[in-house]
C-alpha cells in the first residue's frame, strides 16, 4: 500500500459522486440474512460525510479508514465491549464498504470488520459481536486456539476450522463436544445445526475427538474397554468375530446385535460411515440420531479386529433411554429388541425429513400390481432409509366380511415375518410317582396329557401305568425340599411348567377319617438356643394320609419312621440312641403344648380301610416287614444298653419339642395326660411290641381307641405318668422330633388353632449327628425310570415352509380384534388371509415360539427344519412376471438368534456367518467359538436371518484353516438340546489350540 498517503488507494471520484453513490447504496439496502455488512469508526465516517457534503475539497480529508478506536487491542482483533451503533461505529452494506475501501484504503494491519446479518428469532440484525470460541483437541487440551463464528455458522464450519487449525484431514471421523462449564460437556451431534441453535456462546470451548483405529472414541474409551486397553495393540482378529459382554441379563440384546452385525448390507452402511450423512436429528419418531450413532459405535468396534469382546454399555443405555421397557436388566425377548432397534434405526436414519400425510386407499377392485406399487410408493414417501432398503417387504392382506362379503385388499409393509408354529393339542409330562410302599423308589414316568387338560387328566394317565386309582393320587410341585404347590384335581395343567418337578403321591383312599399330612425333613443347625432353632430343609417332602385317630406324636413317629424306612435306618432296639437327658428346659417346653391333631371325638373311629396293598405295610411293624433289615446282628452299638430296661419305658418324654400339630400355645394348658400323650412317651424302638404283643404301636394300635392305647402302651397310669414327666430321667432319644410348620417349612406362629380341614404341614427335625448316622442320603435320592421313559421323546419337527404356509392360511379374526366393515358399518369377525407380495434383501423370520393365548402360555420346543441354503419363495410370492422375468426369491441363511430355556427365564445366543470369510461362528455373550453348519438347526432357533442370493457377495478372505474347523467338529456338544454347544478345548490339536484360546478369550 502506498504508505499512509492522506487519501485514497485508487483515485476517488469527485466528492459529489462519492456522496451520491454511497447514499444510493445505503438507501436501497435492507437487512437480508446472510449478507455482509461492515463496521466503520463513527468519527472517520462523520469526517468523510462532512467532506462530501460540504463539497469543499479543502475540508480535511478523513484519510485511510481507521477503526483503531473500536479495538480493545488491535493485535488481537478483539473489539471493545459495549460499542454502540451510530455512536461508536456505523454499519455500511458490503457494496458501500467496498467503494469506501477502494477510495480511501485502510490503515495497515487492520482487518476489515465484516459482520453478517443473522436471522435471530423474530428479528434480523447485523451481528456486531460474533461468538468467540476456544478450540482444542481431546488429546491435547492445553493447546487452545480462539476463533470467531457467526451465530448462523454451522457446527460443520467449526469442524472444518478445527481441522485446518490442527492439521487434520477434513475427512477424518470426529465428534465435537461443547464445554460450557467445568463439568458440563455436551455432544454437538448435528453438524448441520447453527452455532445459535446449538447454544454455543462466547467463552465456551469446543473439543474435538477423532475415532480410534479400534472403533472406539477417546472420550468413551474407559467405559467401553475396561479391562482390555492392552489388547488393542496386540489383537488383530477377524473383523466381526467379536463377543459382546453381558451387562446382566443382556444376552437377548447381544444375540440380536450379533445377528444384525452379521447382516452385510447394514454393517457396510455403518462401516463406510454413510450413516453420518443420513442422521435425522429432527424426526419426532426417531431418537435424534442417538440410537444410530450408538449402534454405529458398537459395529465399528466389533469390526475393527481389535477386540475379543466389546462392552455395549453406551448402546444399552441409549436403548433403555428411548424404550423404557429395556431400561432395567431383567430378561427380555431378542425379537422384541430387534423390532424396536430396526424401528429406531429406521427413524434415526430416515431420509424423509418431513412426513406428509397420505391417505391410504383400498384396492376397490384395482389390479394387485397397481395397488401394491401405490402402497410401496406411499410407504417410501414417508419411510426411506437403509432399513427400508434392506429389510422391508410387502404383504397383501385380504379381509372378507362374513355378512356382506365385502372384500378389502390392502398391501402393508413388514420388517420381519412372524411365523406361527403348529401347536400340538397334547403334551408330554415327566413326573415322579411315589408309591405308598415305603420301600419302593420314586419312579419317573413320561405321560401324554391333553394340553388344555386338568391335573385329573395327569392322574388318569398315570393311573393307567401304575394301576393305582386316580382318586388316590395327590399331585404336587416340589421345589427346594418343600411343596411349592399342592394341586387339586380340577386345576389346569397349564399351571405346570415343563421344568417344574412334579411328584405324584399315592395316598390311601381319602375319607373323613383320614388327614393328609405334608411331611418335611429338616436338619437342625449346630448352634441352638432356647426357643429359636435354626433349621434347613433337606431330602424329598412326602404326602401321606394318616388316620385322624392316630395323630398322637408317638403314633405319628412310628408312621413316619415306617414311611421313611427305605432310607432311614431304625435304631437298634438295645438302646443305640439312648442318652442321658438333663435338659429340663426342653421337657418343659414339651409339657406346655398339647400334642396331637386327633380330636377326642374321633375315639370311636372305625378301623381304617386297608384298601391298598401298600396300606398293609403300615400294619406291619418294622421288624415284621419283609423289606426290613432293622437291626443287623453285626451292628456296632454305639452306646451300651441302658442299665435298667425299665427306664426305656419311663414316662419321660423322648422328644424335646414333639409338637405334633400345634393346636395350642403354652397358654392352652392341656397338660393332663391324654391317651395321645401317653403314647408319645412310649419309646420308639418297638420294644413294646415285644412286651405288649397284643398292641404293636403301628396301625393296629392306631385303630384302637385311646383308652386301650394308653393301657397298651403305658405301663403306668396317667397320674404316674404326669409325675414321671416332670422328673429328670434317662430316656431314649428319637431320630427326629415332630414339629408343626407352615407350608414353607418354617415354624408356625402359635396362634389360631390348626383346623383339620387345612393342610397340615409337619417337619421332622433331625440333629445333624443323628441324621448322619441314620439317614441314608444316597438311598433317599435314588429313583427308577419307568419304561415309558425309554421311548424316545418324539420331537415334533416341522418344515419352515409348513410354518410359512400356516402364516398364509385363511383365519377368522378373534372376538377381541374384529374388523370394521365399511359396508355393514359395524365390526365383523372377518376372514383374513395374508400373502407375500414382495420380499426384502434380508428377510427376518421370527418363529413364534412363545405362544400366549387367553388360556395358555407356553414355549414351543418344536424343531423347525429350516434350510441353510436355497430357501425358495418363488412358489408363494404373489408378485410375478417382472419385465425382466421372475423376481429373485432364493435365500441363504446368514444368522440365527437362539433361545434356550422356558417361558420364565432362558438364555440367548446366536449363530452367524461372517461376511468376510464365510465361516459360521457361535456367539454366546463375550464368548465366540467356531460353529459348523450341522450345529445350527436346533429347537432353540428363534429368529432367522436370510440374505437373498442375488445380493450376496463372495467372501473376500479365506475361511479359517481346516485344522481350526476341527476345533468344533470334535466338540462334545452336550447331549441335551437345552445346552448350547461348547467346544471341547481338550480335543483341540496343539496347532489350533492357541487360535482357539484367542478366539474364546473373554474380556469381562
Ligand atoms: Zn360387511
PDB file of N, CA, C and O in Angstrom, residues 368-370 372-373 394-396 411 414 835-839 876-880:
ATOM      1  N   UNK A 368     -53.882 -56.016  -8.429  1.00  0.00           N
ATOM      2  CA  UNK A 368     -52.905 -56.089  -7.345  1.00  0.00           C
ATOM      3  C   UNK A 368     -51.648 -55.294  -7.643  1.00  0.00           C
ATOM      4  O   UNK A 368     -51.135 -54.578  -6.798  1.00  0.00           O
ATOM      5  N   UNK A 369     -51.150 -55.488  -8.867  1.00  0.00           N
ATOM      6  CA  UNK A 369     -49.904 -54.837  -9.251  1.00  0.00           C
ATOM      7  C   UNK A 369     -49.979 -53.332  -8.980  1.00  0.00           C
ATOM      8  O   UNK A 369     -49.090 -52.740  -8.391  1.00  0.00           O
ATOM      9  N   UNK A 370     -51.069 -52.753  -9.395  1.00  0.00           N
ATOM     10  CA  UNK A 370     -51.248 -51.311  -9.272  1.00  0.00           C
ATOM     11  C   UNK A 370     -51.342 -50.903  -7.792  1.00  0.00           C
ATOM     12  O   UNK A 370     -50.671 -49.966  -7.343  1.00  0.00           O
ATOM     13  N   UNK A 372     -50.346 -52.563  -5.177  1.00  0.00           N
ATOM     14  CA  UNK A 372     -49.096 -52.848  -4.470  1.00  0.00           C
ATOM     15  C   UNK A 372     -48.065 -51.764  -4.747  1.00  0.00           C
ATOM     16  O   UNK A 372     -47.384 -51.290  -3.836  1.00  0.00           O
ATOM     17  N   UNK A 373     -47.961 -51.362  -6.022  1.00  0.00           N
ATOM     18  CA  UNK A 373     -46.982 -50.323  -6.350  1.00  0.00           C
ATOM     19  C   UNK A 373     -47.331 -49.007  -5.671  1.00  0.00           C
ATOM     20  O   UNK A 373     -46.455 -48.290  -5.184  1.00  0.00           O
ATOM     21  N   UNK A 394     -43.365 -56.461   1.401  1.00  0.00           N
ATOM     22  CA  UNK A 394     -44.767 -56.057   1.316  1.00  0.00           C
ATOM     23  C   UNK A 394     -45.622 -57.316   1.347  1.00  0.00           C
ATOM     24  O   UNK A 394     -45.343 -58.275   0.630  1.00  0.00           O
ATOM     25  N   UNK A 395     -46.623 -57.322   2.221  1.00  0.00           N
ATOM     26  CA  UNK A 395     -47.560 -58.426   2.094  1.00  0.00           C
ATOM     27  C   UNK A 395     -48.961 -57.919   1.798  1.00  0.00           C
ATOM     28  O   UNK A 395     -49.295 -56.770   2.039  1.00  0.00           O
ATOM     29  N   UNK A 396     -49.732 -58.817   1.238  1.00  0.00           N
ATOM     30  CA  UNK A 396     -51.088 -58.487   0.860  1.00  0.00           C
ATOM     31  C   UNK A 396     -52.016 -59.055   1.919  1.00  0.00           C
ATOM     32  O   UNK A 396     -51.854 -60.184   2.359  1.00  0.00           O
ATOM     33  N   UNK A 411     -52.173 -53.549   0.979  1.00  0.00           N
ATOM     34  CA  UNK A 411     -50.791 -54.024   0.935  1.00  0.00           C
ATOM     35  C   UNK A 411     -50.030 -53.297   2.034  1.00  0.00           C
ATOM     36  O   UNK A 411     -50.048 -52.070   2.087  1.00  0.00           O
ATOM     37  N   UNK A 414     -43.743 -54.823   5.799  1.00  0.00           N
ATOM     38  CA  UNK A 414     -43.304 -55.517   7.020  1.00  0.00           C
ATOM     39  C   UNK A 414     -41.794 -55.445   7.127  1.00  0.00           C
ATOM     40  O   UNK A 414     -41.087 -55.265   6.142  1.00  0.00           O
ATOM     41  N   UNK A 835     -50.824 -62.790   2.270  1.00  0.00           N
ATOM     42  CA  UNK A 835     -49.994 -63.349   1.215  1.00  0.00           C
ATOM     43  C   UNK A 835     -48.738 -62.506   1.095  1.00  0.00           C
ATOM     44  O   UNK A 835     -48.747 -61.310   1.378  1.00  0.00           O
ATOM     45  N   UNK A 836     -47.664 -63.158   0.690  1.00  0.00           N
ATOM     46  CA  UNK A 836     -46.420 -62.413   0.492  1.00  0.00           C
ATOM     47  C   UNK A 836     -46.430 -61.816  -0.902  1.00  0.00           C
ATOM     48  O   UNK A 836     -46.679 -62.506  -1.887  1.00  0.00           O
ATOM     49  N   UNK A 837     -46.179 -60.510  -0.978  1.00  0.00           N
ATOM     50  CA  UNK A 837     -46.134 -59.874  -2.289  1.00  0.00           C
ATOM     51  C   UNK A 837     -44.689 -59.697  -2.743  1.00  0.00           C
ATOM     52  O   UNK A 837     -44.289 -60.230  -3.761  1.00  0.00           O
ATOM     53  N   UNK A 838     -43.918 -58.980  -1.962  1.00  0.00           N
ATOM     54  CA  UNK A 838     -42.506 -58.825  -2.318  1.00  0.00           C
ATOM     55  C   UNK A 838     -41.666 -59.006  -1.069  1.00  0.00           C
ATOM     56  O   UNK A 838     -42.116 -58.727   0.039  1.00  0.00           O
ATOM     57  N   UNK A 839     -40.454 -59.504  -1.257  1.00  0.00           N
ATOM     58  CA  UNK A 839     -39.590 -59.804  -0.131  1.00  0.00           C
ATOM     59  C   UNK A 839     -38.338 -58.933  -0.182  1.00  0.00           C
ATOM     60  O   UNK A 839     -37.875 -58.559  -1.253  1.00  0.00           O
ATOM     61  N   UNK A 876     -44.591 -69.061  -3.372  1.00  0.00           N
ATOM     62  CA  UNK A 876     -45.616 -68.396  -2.581  1.00  0.00           C
ATOM     63  C   UNK A 876     -45.573 -66.875  -2.704  1.00  0.00           C
ATOM     64  O   UNK A 876     -46.273 -66.188  -1.971  1.00  0.00           O
ATOM     65  N   UNK A 877     -44.754 -66.372  -3.621  1.00  0.00           N
ATOM     66  CA  UNK A 877     -44.750 -64.920  -3.832  1.00  0.00           C
ATOM     67  C   UNK A 877     -45.842 -64.559  -4.825  1.00  0.00           C
ATOM     68  O   UNK A 877     -45.918 -65.139  -5.912  1.00  0.00           O
ATOM     69  N   UNK A 878     -46.678 -63.616  -4.471  1.00  0.00           N
ATOM     70  CA  UNK A 878     -47.757 -63.235  -5.376  1.00  0.00           C
ATOM     71  C   UNK A 878     -47.240 -62.439  -6.575  1.00  0.00           C
ATOM     72  O   UNK A 878     -47.764 -62.541  -7.666  1.00  0.00           O
ATOM     73  N   UNK A 879     -46.217 -61.614  -6.334  1.00  0.00           N
ATOM     74  CA  UNK A 879     -45.738 -60.779  -7.429  1.00  0.00           C
ATOM     75  C   UNK A 879     -44.989 -61.658  -8.426  1.00  0.00           C
ATOM     76  O   UNK A 879     -44.030 -62.335  -8.092  1.00  0.00           O
ATOM     77  N   UNK A 880     -45.453 -61.633  -9.641  1.00  0.00           N
ATOM     78  CA  UNK A 880     -44.856 -62.484 -10.684  1.00  0.00           C
ATOM     79  C   UNK A 880     -44.478 -61.600 -11.855  1.00  0.00           C
ATOM     80  O   UNK A 880     -44.877 -60.451 -11.945  1.00  0.00           O
TER      81      UNK A 880
END
